[in-house]
mmCIF file of C-alpha atoms in Angstrom:
data_model
loop_
_atom_site.group_PDB
_atom_site.id
_atom_site.type_symbol
_atom_site.label_atom_id
_atom_site.label_comp_id
_atom_site.label_asym_id
_atom_site.label_seq_id
_atom_site.Cartn_x
_atom_site.Cartn_y
_atom_site.Cartn_z
ATOM 1 C CA MET A 1 37.274 83.387 129.645
ATOM 2 C CA ALA A 2 38.740 82.730 133.114
ATOM 3 C CA ILE A 3 39.897 79.270 132.067
ATOM 4 C CA GLN A 4 41.500 80.637 128.937
ATOM 5 C CA LEU A 5 43.415 83.299 130.900
ATOM 6 C CA ARG A 6 44.726 80.783 133.425
ATOM 7 C CA LYS A 7 45.878 78.464 130.696
ATOM 8 C CA SER A 8 47.406 81.305 128.716
ATOM 9 C CA TYR A 9 49.805 82.236 131.563
ATOM 10 C CA LYS A 10 50.531 78.729 132.801
ATOM 11 C CA PHE A 11 53.792 78.248 130.902
ATOM 12 C CA ALA A 12 55.164 81.703 131.775
ATOM 13 C CA LEU A 13 54.155 81.299 135.429
ATOM 14 C CA ARG A 14 55.893 77.970 135.898
ATOM 15 C CA SER A 15 58.984 79.019 133.991
ATOM 16 C CA SER A 16 59.235 82.286 135.951
ATOM 17 C CA LEU A 17 59.021 80.459 139.285
ATOM 18 C CA LEU A 18 61.807 78.082 138.290
ATOM 19 C CA ALA A 19 63.996 80.899 136.966
ATOM 20 C CA THR A 20 63.340 83.033 140.057
ATOM 21 C CA ALA A 21 64.207 80.175 142.402
ATOM 22 C CA PHE A 22 67.467 79.490 140.588
ATOM 23 C CA ILE A 23 68.533 83.161 140.290
ATOM 24 C CA THR A 24 67.544 83.976 143.885
ATOM 25 C CA ALA A 25 69.444 80.973 145.222
ATOM 26 C CA PHE A 26 72.502 82.032 143.249
ATOM 27 C CA PHE A 27 72.095 85.641 144.489
ATOM 28 C CA VAL A 28 71.829 84.539 148.135
ATOM 29 C CA PHE A 29 74.845 82.234 147.734
ATOM 30 C CA VAL A 30 76.995 85.046 146.291
ATOM 31 C CA ILE A 31 75.966 87.604 148.962
ATOM 32 C CA ILE A 32 76.558 85.207 151.849
ATOM 33 C CA ASN A 33 80.002 84.283 150.514
ATOM 34 C CA ALA A 34 80.886 87.954 150.078
ATOM 35 C CA GLN A 35 79.424 89.447 153.281
ATOM 36 C CA GLY A 36 78.916 86.448 155.528
ATOM 37 C CA SER A 37 75.241 87.294 156.022
ATOM 38 C CA ILE A 38 72.222 88.645 154.108
ATOM 39 C CA ASP A 39 69.191 90.777 154.801
ATOM 40 C CA TRP A 40 66.355 88.358 154.040
ATOM 41 C CA TRP A 41 63.950 91.206 153.242
ATOM 42 C CA LEU A 42 66.357 92.202 150.500
ATOM 43 C CA ALA A 43 66.329 88.614 149.240
ATOM 44 C CA VAL A 44 62.519 88.581 149.170
ATOM 45 C CA ILE A 45 62.364 91.894 147.294
ATOM 46 C CA PHE A 46 65.016 90.646 144.867
ATOM 47 C CA ALA A 47 63.093 87.412 144.305
ATOM 48 C CA LEU A 48 59.840 89.289 143.736
ATOM 49 C CA GLY A 49 61.443 91.679 141.266
ATOM 50 C CA CYS A 50 63.187 88.820 139.525
ATOM 51 C CA PHE A 51 59.908 86.903 139.238
ATOM 52 C CA ILE A 52 58.043 89.883 137.756
ATOM 53 C CA ILE A 53 60.779 90.573 135.198
ATOM 54 C CA CYS A 54 61.048 86.897 134.225
ATOM 55 C CA PHE A 55 57.291 86.541 133.959
ATOM 56 C CA ILE A 56 56.911 89.596 131.716
ATOM 57 C CA ILE A 57 59.800 88.595 129.450
ATOM 58 C CA LEU A 58 58.692 84.979 129.172
ATOM 59 C CA GLN A 59 55.036 85.850 128.595
ATOM 60 C CA ILE A 60 55.934 88.291 125.830
ATOM 61 C CA ARG A 61 58.171 85.685 124.215
ATOM 62 C CA VAL A 62 55.532 82.972 124.574
ATOM 63 C CA GLU A 63 52.838 85.143 123.036
ATOM 64 C CA ARG A 64 55.072 86.212 120.179
ATOM 65 C CA PHE A 65 56.265 82.665 119.515
ATOM 66 C CA ILE A 66 53.007 80.778 119.942
ATOM 67 C CA TYR A 67 50.751 83.582 118.731
ATOM 68 C CA ARG A 68 51.975 83.280 115.155
ATOM 69 C CA ARG A 69 51.619 79.504 115.070
ATOM 70 C CA ILE A 70 48.328 79.136 116.898
ATOM 71 C CA LYS A 71 46.836 82.137 115.113
ATOM 72 C CA LYS A 72 47.677 80.515 111.792
ATOM 73 C CA ILE A 73 45.943 77.300 112.876
ATOM 74 C CA TYR A 74 42.861 79.219 113.992
ATOM 75 C CA ASP A 75 42.816 81.246 110.789
ATOM 76 C CA ASP A 76 43.326 78.180 108.598
ATOM 77 C CA VAL A 77 40.357 76.374 110.085
ATOM 78 C CA SER A 78 38.323 79.592 110.283
ATOM 79 C CA LEU A 79 37.673 79.241 113.991
ATOM 80 C CA LEU A 80 38.353 82.877 114.750
ATOM 81 C CA GLU A 81 38.855 86.035 112.753
ATOM 82 C CA SER A 82 42.210 87.775 112.834
ATOM 83 C CA SER A 83 40.717 90.716 114.723
ATOM 84 C CA THR A 84 39.802 88.423 117.612
ATOM 85 C CA PHE A 85 43.434 88.141 118.684
ATOM 86 C CA SER A 86 44.060 91.849 118.878
ATOM 87 C CA SER A 87 41.966 92.247 122.018
ATOM 88 C CA LYS A 88 42.205 88.824 123.699
ATOM 89 C CA PRO A 89 45.123 86.828 125.132
ATOM 90 C CA VAL A 90 46.290 83.880 123.070
ATOM 91 C CA ILE A 91 45.340 80.434 124.357
ATOM 92 C CA THR A 92 48.710 78.731 124.625
ATOM 93 C CA ASP A 93 47.415 75.496 126.123
ATOM 94 C CA MET A 94 47.531 72.705 123.537
ATOM 95 C CA LYS A 95 44.664 70.798 125.171
ATOM 96 C CA THR A 96 42.345 73.753 124.719
ATOM 97 C CA LEU A 97 43.479 74.221 121.137
ATOM 98 C CA THR A 98 42.919 70.520 120.436
ATOM 99 C CA GLN A 99 39.406 70.726 121.858
ATOM 100 C CA GLU A 100 38.655 73.753 119.688
ATOM 101 C CA ILE A 101 39.882 71.985 116.559
ATOM 102 C CA GLU A 102 37.945 68.812 117.409
ATOM 103 C CA LYS A 103 34.843 70.911 117.946
ATOM 104 C CA PHE A 104 35.409 72.600 114.602
ATOM 105 C CA ALA A 105 35.974 69.250 112.864
ATOM 106 C CA GLU A 106 32.786 67.803 114.372
ATOM 107 C CA GLY A 107 30.824 70.835 113.213
ATOM 108 C CA LYS A 108 32.217 70.484 109.703
ATOM 109 C CA LYS A 109 31.378 66.771 109.673
ATOM 110 C CA ILE A 110 27.771 67.531 110.582
ATOM 111 C CA GLU A 111 27.697 70.240 107.921
ATOM 112 C CA ILE A 112 29.056 67.837 105.284
ATOM 113 C CA ASP A 113 26.553 65.131 106.273
ATOM 114 C CA THR A 114 23.736 67.674 106.032
ATOM 115 C CA LEU A 115 24.907 68.751 102.586
ATOM 116 C CA LYS A 116 25.027 65.112 101.470
ATOM 117 C CA ILE A 117 21.458 64.565 102.666
ATOM 118 C CA ARG A 118 20.331 67.728 100.884
ATOM 119 C CA GLU A 119 22.090 66.626 97.712
ATOM 120 C CA GLU A 120 20.347 63.244 97.823
ATOM 121 C CA TYR A 121 17.049 64.992 98.471
ATOM 122 C CA ARG A 122 17.694 67.344 95.545
ATOM 123 C CA LYS A 123 18.455 64.434 93.222
ATOM 124 C CA ASP A 124 15.339 62.565 94.344
ATOM 125 C CA PHE A 125 13.222 65.675 93.971
ATOM 126 C CA LEU A 126 14.479 66.463 90.464
ATOM 127 C CA GLY A 127 14.029 62.829 89.461
ATOM 128 C CA ASN A 128 10.488 62.769 90.811
ATOM 129 C CA VAL A 129 9.561 66.085 89.198
ATOM 130 C CA SER A 130 10.900 65.000 85.823
ATOM 131 C CA HIS A 131 9.065 61.682 86.097
ATOM 132 C CA GLU A 132 5.771 63.303 87.092
ATOM 133 C CA LEU A 133 5.982 65.865 84.286
ATOM 134 C CA LYS A 134 7.265 63.394 81.713
ATOM 135 C CA THR A 135 4.180 61.160 81.771
ATOM 136 C CA PRO A 136 1.564 63.810 80.852
ATOM 137 C CA LEU A 137 3.999 65.545 78.483
ATOM 138 C CA PHE A 138 4.596 62.356 76.517
ATOM 139 C CA THR A 139 0.861 61.680 76.535
ATOM 140 C CA VAL A 140 0.108 65.093 75.039
ATOM 141 C CA GLN A 141 2.974 64.741 72.577
ATOM 142 C CA GLY A 142 1.752 61.309 71.470
ATOM 143 C CA TYR A 143 -1.771 62.485 70.707
ATOM 144 C CA ILE A 144 -0.561 65.608 68.889
ATOM 145 C CA LEU A 145 1.901 63.635 66.758
ATOM 146 C CA THR A 146 -0.833 61.125 65.906
ATOM 147 C CA LEU A 147 -3.079 63.968 64.790
ATOM 148 C CA LEU A 148 -0.294 65.481 62.690
ATOM 149 C CA ASP A 149 0.361 62.105 61.072
ATOM 150 C CA GLY A 150 -3.112 62.037 59.554
ATOM 151 C CA ALA A 151 -5.661 61.471 62.294
ATOM 152 C CA MET A 152 -6.654 65.137 62.016
ATOM 153 C CA LYS A 153 -8.852 64.292 59.019
ATOM 154 C CA ASP A 154 -11.040 61.968 61.080
ATOM 155 C CA LYS A 155 -13.396 64.249 63.009
ATOM 156 C CA LYS A 156 -14.297 61.731 65.736
ATOM 157 C CA LEU A 157 -10.708 60.659 66.243
ATOM 158 C CA ARG A 158 -9.539 64.271 66.232
ATOM 159 C CA GLU A 159 -12.014 65.256 68.928
ATOM 160 C CA LYS A 160 -11.158 62.185 71.005
ATOM 161 C CA TYR A 161 -7.403 62.795 70.868
ATOM 162 C CA LEU A 162 -7.740 66.518 71.539
ATOM 163 C CA GLN A 163 -9.823 65.776 74.636
ATOM 164 C CA ARG A 164 -7.190 63.340 75.891
ATOM 165 C CA ALA A 165 -4.418 65.828 75.166
ATOM 166 C CA SER A 166 -6.420 68.427 77.074
ATOM 167 C CA LYS A 167 -6.577 66.093 80.077
ATOM 168 C CA GLY A 168 -2.803 65.701 79.901
ATOM 169 C CA VAL A 169 -2.389 69.483 79.930
ATOM 170 C CA GLU A 170 -4.777 69.746 82.880
ATOM 171 C CA ARG A 171 -2.677 67.221 84.772
ATOM 172 C CA LEU A 172 0.456 69.262 84.037
ATOM 173 C CA ILE A 173 -1.251 72.398 85.349
ATOM 174 C CA TYR A 174 -2.397 70.476 88.422
ATOM 175 C CA ILE A 175 1.150 69.310 89.185
ATOM 176 C CA VAL A 176 2.648 72.773 88.637
ATOM 177 C CA LYS A 177 0.024 74.397 90.883
ATOM 178 C CA ASP A 178 0.710 71.872 93.635
ATOM 179 C CA LEU A 179 4.457 72.446 93.294
ATOM 180 C CA ASP A 180 3.939 76.193 93.534
ATOM 181 C CA LEU A 181 1.722 75.797 96.600
ATOM 182 C CA ILE A 182 4.069 73.475 98.459
ATOM 183 C CA THR A 183 7.049 75.718 97.682
ATOM 184 C CA LYS A 184 5.221 78.698 99.177
ATOM 185 C CA LEU A 185 4.260 76.640 102.213
ATOM 186 C CA GLU A 186 7.833 75.450 102.771
ATOM 187 C CA VAL A 187 9.394 78.907 102.574
ATOM 188 C CA GLY A 188 6.611 80.518 104.584
ATOM 189 C CA GLY A 189 5.544 82.654 101.648
ATOM 190 C CA LEU A 190 1.867 81.735 101.826
ATOM 191 C CA LYS A 191 -0.296 84.024 103.930
ATOM 192 C CA LEU A 192 -3.105 82.304 105.788
ATOM 193 C CA GLU A 193 -6.500 84.012 105.690
ATOM 194 C CA ARG A 194 -7.784 82.984 109.108
ATOM 195 C CA GLU A 195 -11.456 83.177 109.934
ATOM 196 C CA ASP A 196 -14.036 81.474 112.135
ATOM 197 C CA PHE A 197 -16.107 78.846 110.333
ATOM 198 C CA ASP A 198 -18.147 75.729 110.988
ATOM 199 C CA ILE A 199 -15.962 72.676 110.372
ATOM 200 C CA ILE A 200 -19.046 70.424 110.145
ATOM 201 C CA GLU A 201 -20.421 72.496 107.280
ATOM 202 C CA LEU A 202 -17.055 72.517 105.503
ATOM 203 C CA ILE A 203 -16.699 68.726 105.714
ATOM 204 C CA GLN A 204 -20.248 68.253 104.449
ATOM 205 C CA ASN A 205 -19.451 70.496 101.473
ATOM 206 C CA VAL A 206 -16.425 68.316 100.658
ATOM 207 C CA PHE A 207 -18.639 65.216 100.958
ATOM 208 C CA ASP A 208 -20.984 66.741 98.376
ATOM 209 C CA LEU A 209 -18.111 67.601 96.016
ATOM 210 C CA LEU A 210 -16.667 64.076 96.179
ATOM 211 C CA GLU A 211 -19.971 62.219 96.183
ATOM 212 C CA MET A 212 -19.736 61.110 92.546
ATOM 213 C CA LYS A 213 -16.075 60.116 92.857
ATOM 214 C CA ALA A 214 -16.875 58.000 95.913
ATOM 215 C CA ALA A 215 -19.929 56.484 94.202
ATOM 216 C CA GLN A 216 -17.737 55.183 91.377
ATOM 217 C CA LYS A 217 -16.102 52.840 93.908
ATOM 218 C CA ASP A 218 -19.246 52.375 96.011
ATOM 219 C CA ILE A 219 -17.559 54.080 98.958
ATOM 220 C CA THR A 220 -19.711 55.827 101.544
ATOM 221 C CA LEU A 221 -18.599 59.174 102.965
ATOM 222 C CA THR A 222 -20.142 59.789 106.370
ATOM 223 C CA PHE A 223 -19.788 61.329 109.812
ATOM 224 C CA ASP A 224 -19.327 59.057 112.812
ATOM 225 C CA MET A 225 -22.494 60.559 114.316
ATOM 226 C CA GLU A 226 -25.114 63.206 113.676
ATOM 227 C CA TYR A 227 -23.740 66.520 114.920
ATOM 228 C CA GLN A 228 -26.582 68.684 116.210
ATOM 229 C CA ASP A 229 -24.499 71.775 116.961
ATOM 230 C CA SER A 230 -21.989 73.620 114.833
ATOM 231 C CA ILE A 231 -18.297 73.358 115.722
ATOM 232 C CA TYR A 232 -16.426 76.538 114.925
ATOM 233 C CA VAL A 233 -12.692 76.623 114.334
ATOM 234 C CA ASN A 234 -10.267 79.405 113.496
ATOM 235 C CA ALA A 235 -8.207 78.666 110.389
ATOM 236 C CA ASP A 236 -7.840 79.381 106.686
ATOM 237 C CA ARG A 237 -11.121 77.986 105.366
ATOM 238 C CA GLU A 238 -9.892 77.375 101.817
ATOM 239 C CA LYS A 239 -6.706 75.627 102.947
ATOM 240 C CA ILE A 240 -8.499 73.418 105.481
ATOM 241 C CA GLN A 241 -11.000 72.465 102.784
ATOM 242 C CA GLN A 242 -8.028 71.385 100.673
ATOM 243 C CA VAL A 243 -6.704 69.329 103.600
ATOM 244 C CA VAL A 244 -10.036 67.548 104.097
ATOM 245 C CA SER A 245 -10.451 67.071 100.349
ATOM 246 C CA ASN A 246 -6.958 65.593 99.920
ATOM 247 C CA LEU A 247 -7.466 63.175 102.811
ATOM 248 C CA LEU A 248 -10.880 62.064 101.543
ATOM 249 C CA VAL A 249 -9.606 61.661 97.968
ATOM 250 C CA ASN A 250 -6.801 59.466 99.289
ATOM 251 C CA SER A 251 -9.250 57.346 101.266
ATOM 252 C CA ILE A 252 -11.393 56.893 98.144
ATOM 253 C CA LYS A 253 -8.369 56.162 95.968
ATOM 254 C CA TYR A 254 -7.096 53.386 98.229
ATOM 255 C CA GLY A 255 -10.437 52.253 99.605
ATOM 256 C CA HIS A 256 -12.073 48.901 98.969
ATOM 257 C CA PRO A 257 -15.313 48.754 96.939
ATOM 258 C CA ASN A 258 -18.355 49.047 99.209
ATOM 259 C CA GLY A 259 -16.077 50.565 101.833
ATOM 260 C CA THR A 260 -16.648 53.455 104.208
ATOM 261 C CA THR A 261 -14.762 56.641 105.012
ATOM 262 C CA GLU A 262 -15.812 58.145 108.311
ATOM 263 C CA VAL A 263 -15.037 61.608 109.671
ATOM 264 C CA SER A 264 -15.242 62.439 113.358
ATOM 265 C CA ILE A 265 -14.634 65.637 115.329
ATOM 266 C CA GLU A 266 -13.652 65.446 118.979
ATOM 267 C CA ASN A 267 -12.690 67.918 121.672
ATOM 268 C CA LEU A 268 -9.012 67.442 122.412
ATOM 269 C CA ILE A 269 -8.363 70.104 125.042
ATOM 270 C CA LYS A 270 -10.176 73.293 125.991
ATOM 271 C CA ASN A 271 -9.335 75.218 122.811
ATOM 272 C CA LYS A 272 -8.522 72.370 120.407
ATOM 273 C CA VAL A 273 -10.471 69.893 118.325
ATOM 274 C CA ILE A 274 -9.144 66.883 116.473
ATOM 275 C CA ILE A 275 -10.597 65.834 113.117
ATOM 276 C CA ARG A 276 -10.192 62.160 112.231
ATOM 277 C CA VAL A 277 -10.583 60.675 108.743
ATOM 278 C CA THR A 278 -10.890 56.897 109.057
ATOM 279 C CA ASP A 279 -11.334 54.331 106.303
ATOM 280 C CA ASN A 280 -11.401 50.549 105.963
ATOM 281 C CA GLY A 281 -9.248 50.472 102.852
ATOM 282 C CA GLU A 282 -5.941 48.894 101.906
ATOM 283 C CA GLY A 283 -3.932 50.287 104.801
ATOM 284 C CA ILE A 284 -0.282 51.336 104.738
ATOM 285 C CA PRO A 285 2.706 49.142 105.677
ATOM 286 C CA LYS A 286 4.473 50.463 108.779
ATOM 287 C CA GLU A 287 7.797 50.935 106.990
ATOM 288 C CA HIS A 288 6.202 53.500 104.667
ATOM 289 C CA ILE A 289 4.532 55.650 107.330
ATOM 290 C CA PRO A 290 7.626 57.739 108.301
ATOM 291 C CA ARG A 291 8.018 58.882 104.670
ATOM 292 C CA LEU A 292 4.340 59.232 103.892
ATOM 293 C CA PHE A 293 4.351 63.044 103.917
ATOM 294 C CA GLU A 294 7.405 63.445 101.683
ATOM 295 C CA ARG A 295 6.963 65.102 98.314
ATOM 296 C CA PHE A 296 6.200 62.598 95.523
ATOM 297 C CA TYR A 297 6.531 59.645 97.878
ATOM 298 C CA ARG A 298 4.246 56.801 96.855
ATOM 299 C CA VAL A 299 3.579 53.547 98.662
ATOM 300 C CA ASP A 300 2.471 51.847 95.450
ATOM 301 C CA GLN A 301 4.082 53.431 92.414
ATOM 302 C CA SER A 302 2.009 51.758 89.722
ATOM 303 C CA GLY A 303 -1.292 51.808 91.561
ATOM 304 C CA SER A 304 -1.145 55.440 92.564
ATOM 305 C CA ARG A 305 -0.178 56.605 89.110
ATOM 306 C CA SER A 306 -3.064 54.765 87.549
ATOM 307 C CA GLU A 307 -5.294 56.655 89.957
ATOM 308 C CA GLY A 308 -3.756 59.993 88.990
ATOM 309 C CA GLY A 309 -2.761 62.764 91.370
ATOM 310 C CA SER A 310 0.392 64.821 91.659
ATOM 311 C CA GLY A 311 2.048 62.823 94.436
ATOM 312 C CA LEU A 312 2.046 65.984 96.553
ATOM 313 C CA GLY A 313 -1.328 65.671 98.276
ATOM 314 C CA LEU A 314 -0.210 64.442 101.693
ATOM 315 C CA SER A 315 2.849 66.673 101.691
ATOM 316 C CA ILE A 316 0.597 69.680 101.073
ATOM 317 C CA VAL A 317 -1.724 68.511 103.856
ATOM 318 C CA LYS A 318 1.161 68.337 106.326
ATOM 319 C CA HIS A 319 2.528 71.755 105.384
ATOM 320 C CA ILE A 320 -0.886 73.429 105.601
ATOM 321 C CA ILE A 321 -1.544 71.970 109.049
ATOM 322 C CA GLU A 322 1.931 72.923 110.278
ATOM 323 C CA ALA A 323 1.500 76.433 108.841
ATOM 324 C CA HIS A 324 -1.469 76.730 111.221
ATOM 325 C CA GLY A 325 0.785 75.663 114.094
ATOM 326 C CA GLU A 326 -1.103 72.374 114.427
ATOM 327 C CA LYS A 327 -0.228 68.659 114.291
ATOM 328 C CA ILE A 328 -1.154 65.832 111.940
ATOM 329 C CA TYR A 329 -1.061 62.130 112.819
ATOM 330 C CA VAL A 330 -1.444 58.860 110.942
ATOM 331 C CA GLU A 331 -2.194 55.328 112.058
ATOM 332 C CA SER A 332 -2.605 52.452 109.660
ATOM 333 C CA GLU A 333 -2.730 48.687 109.402
ATOM 334 C CA VAL A 334 -2.557 46.698 106.184
ATOM 335 C CA ASP A 335 -5.941 45.287 105.073
ATOM 336 C CA VAL A 336 -7.634 47.006 108.018
ATOM 337 C CA GLY A 337 -7.523 50.675 107.085
ATOM 338 C CA SER A 338 -5.986 54.030 107.905
ATOM 339 C CA GLU A 339 -6.745 56.987 110.117
ATOM 340 C CA PHE A 340 -5.423 60.472 109.455
ATOM 341 C CA SER A 341 -6.097 63.063 112.129
ATOM 342 C CA PHE A 342 -5.198 66.707 112.628
ATOM 343 C CA THR A 343 -5.849 69.380 115.216
ATOM 344 C CA LEU A 344 -7.388 72.824 114.821
ATOM 345 C CA GLU A 345 -8.004 75.766 117.117
ATOM 346 C CA LYS A 346 -11.561 75.912 118.423
ATOM 347 C CA THR A 347 -13.227 79.309 118.766
ATOM 348 C CA GLU A 348 -15.536 80.824 121.370
ATOM 349 C CA ASN A 349 -18.546 80.646 119.024
ATOM 350 C CA ASN A 350 -19.259 77.014 119.897
ATOM 351 C CA ALA A 351 -22.309 76.072 121.862
ATOM 352 C CA SER A 352 -21.562 74.818 125.343
#
């Protein structure tokens, strides 16, 4: 505020000094001509009084004149509210005003750019959602229309088409559930049920659940070593199981036949462990990695759709890990494989 006050009185101060010098000189000239001499103390007092009067008059005029114009500029660009000027001196310095307006303009430019990015994101999101929902909807519609056109009379065909329509409905439910989950994660509306659990046991359970899926592509799910002791972490067990499951499903989906997906757990720092999921599959081109965790983002549109999925798996993984206050990392090389890793809080229950 000190700078603003100095600049506010600059014009009145300079003008008052000039006016005082001129008036005092004229006063001294008149007195000397009339009396032949002058009491210089009287001249000093006169000059001081003249300066004070000039300063007050000029400052009032400056504030009244510039106040209306500058206040209108401030109000027009919404820099300050009208009430701000009732208790603070007006900044009459044009340089300061210019800086304020430039600052305001820069802020608005950033705001506009942000809105443009959000609008593009909204368009992409709506396009992706409609595309993801359209495929199973049209599938279900096609089978139902075929049944209505006469296939209903054929028992085998009817059962076959109803089963396929049911799968389409299941896929719709799967997508909607994932959308609901990721929305809750993004707005912080999902409460984590933290508990201590053995991460080795959880990963083994996921291995068992995905054993048949992996066997279909002759992919082996394994640990990097035999863990003799349990490793306890503190997290939401169900959500971390979903993270591990999503990462393993991805590694199976994009893995080579007769490939391997390996999981390792390492101590990172005193109270952290890092879980790594490494495969020798297709790998991911470097240009795709920065966008890998975006909703509905797919490296290979046709390939991933033929494999199914909602397109939200990795995005959900990232949000779950970040909801725990942890980090997730990815490294990949085409035709070599990928490694996804994430950290978790280790508990005191671990064996030394």
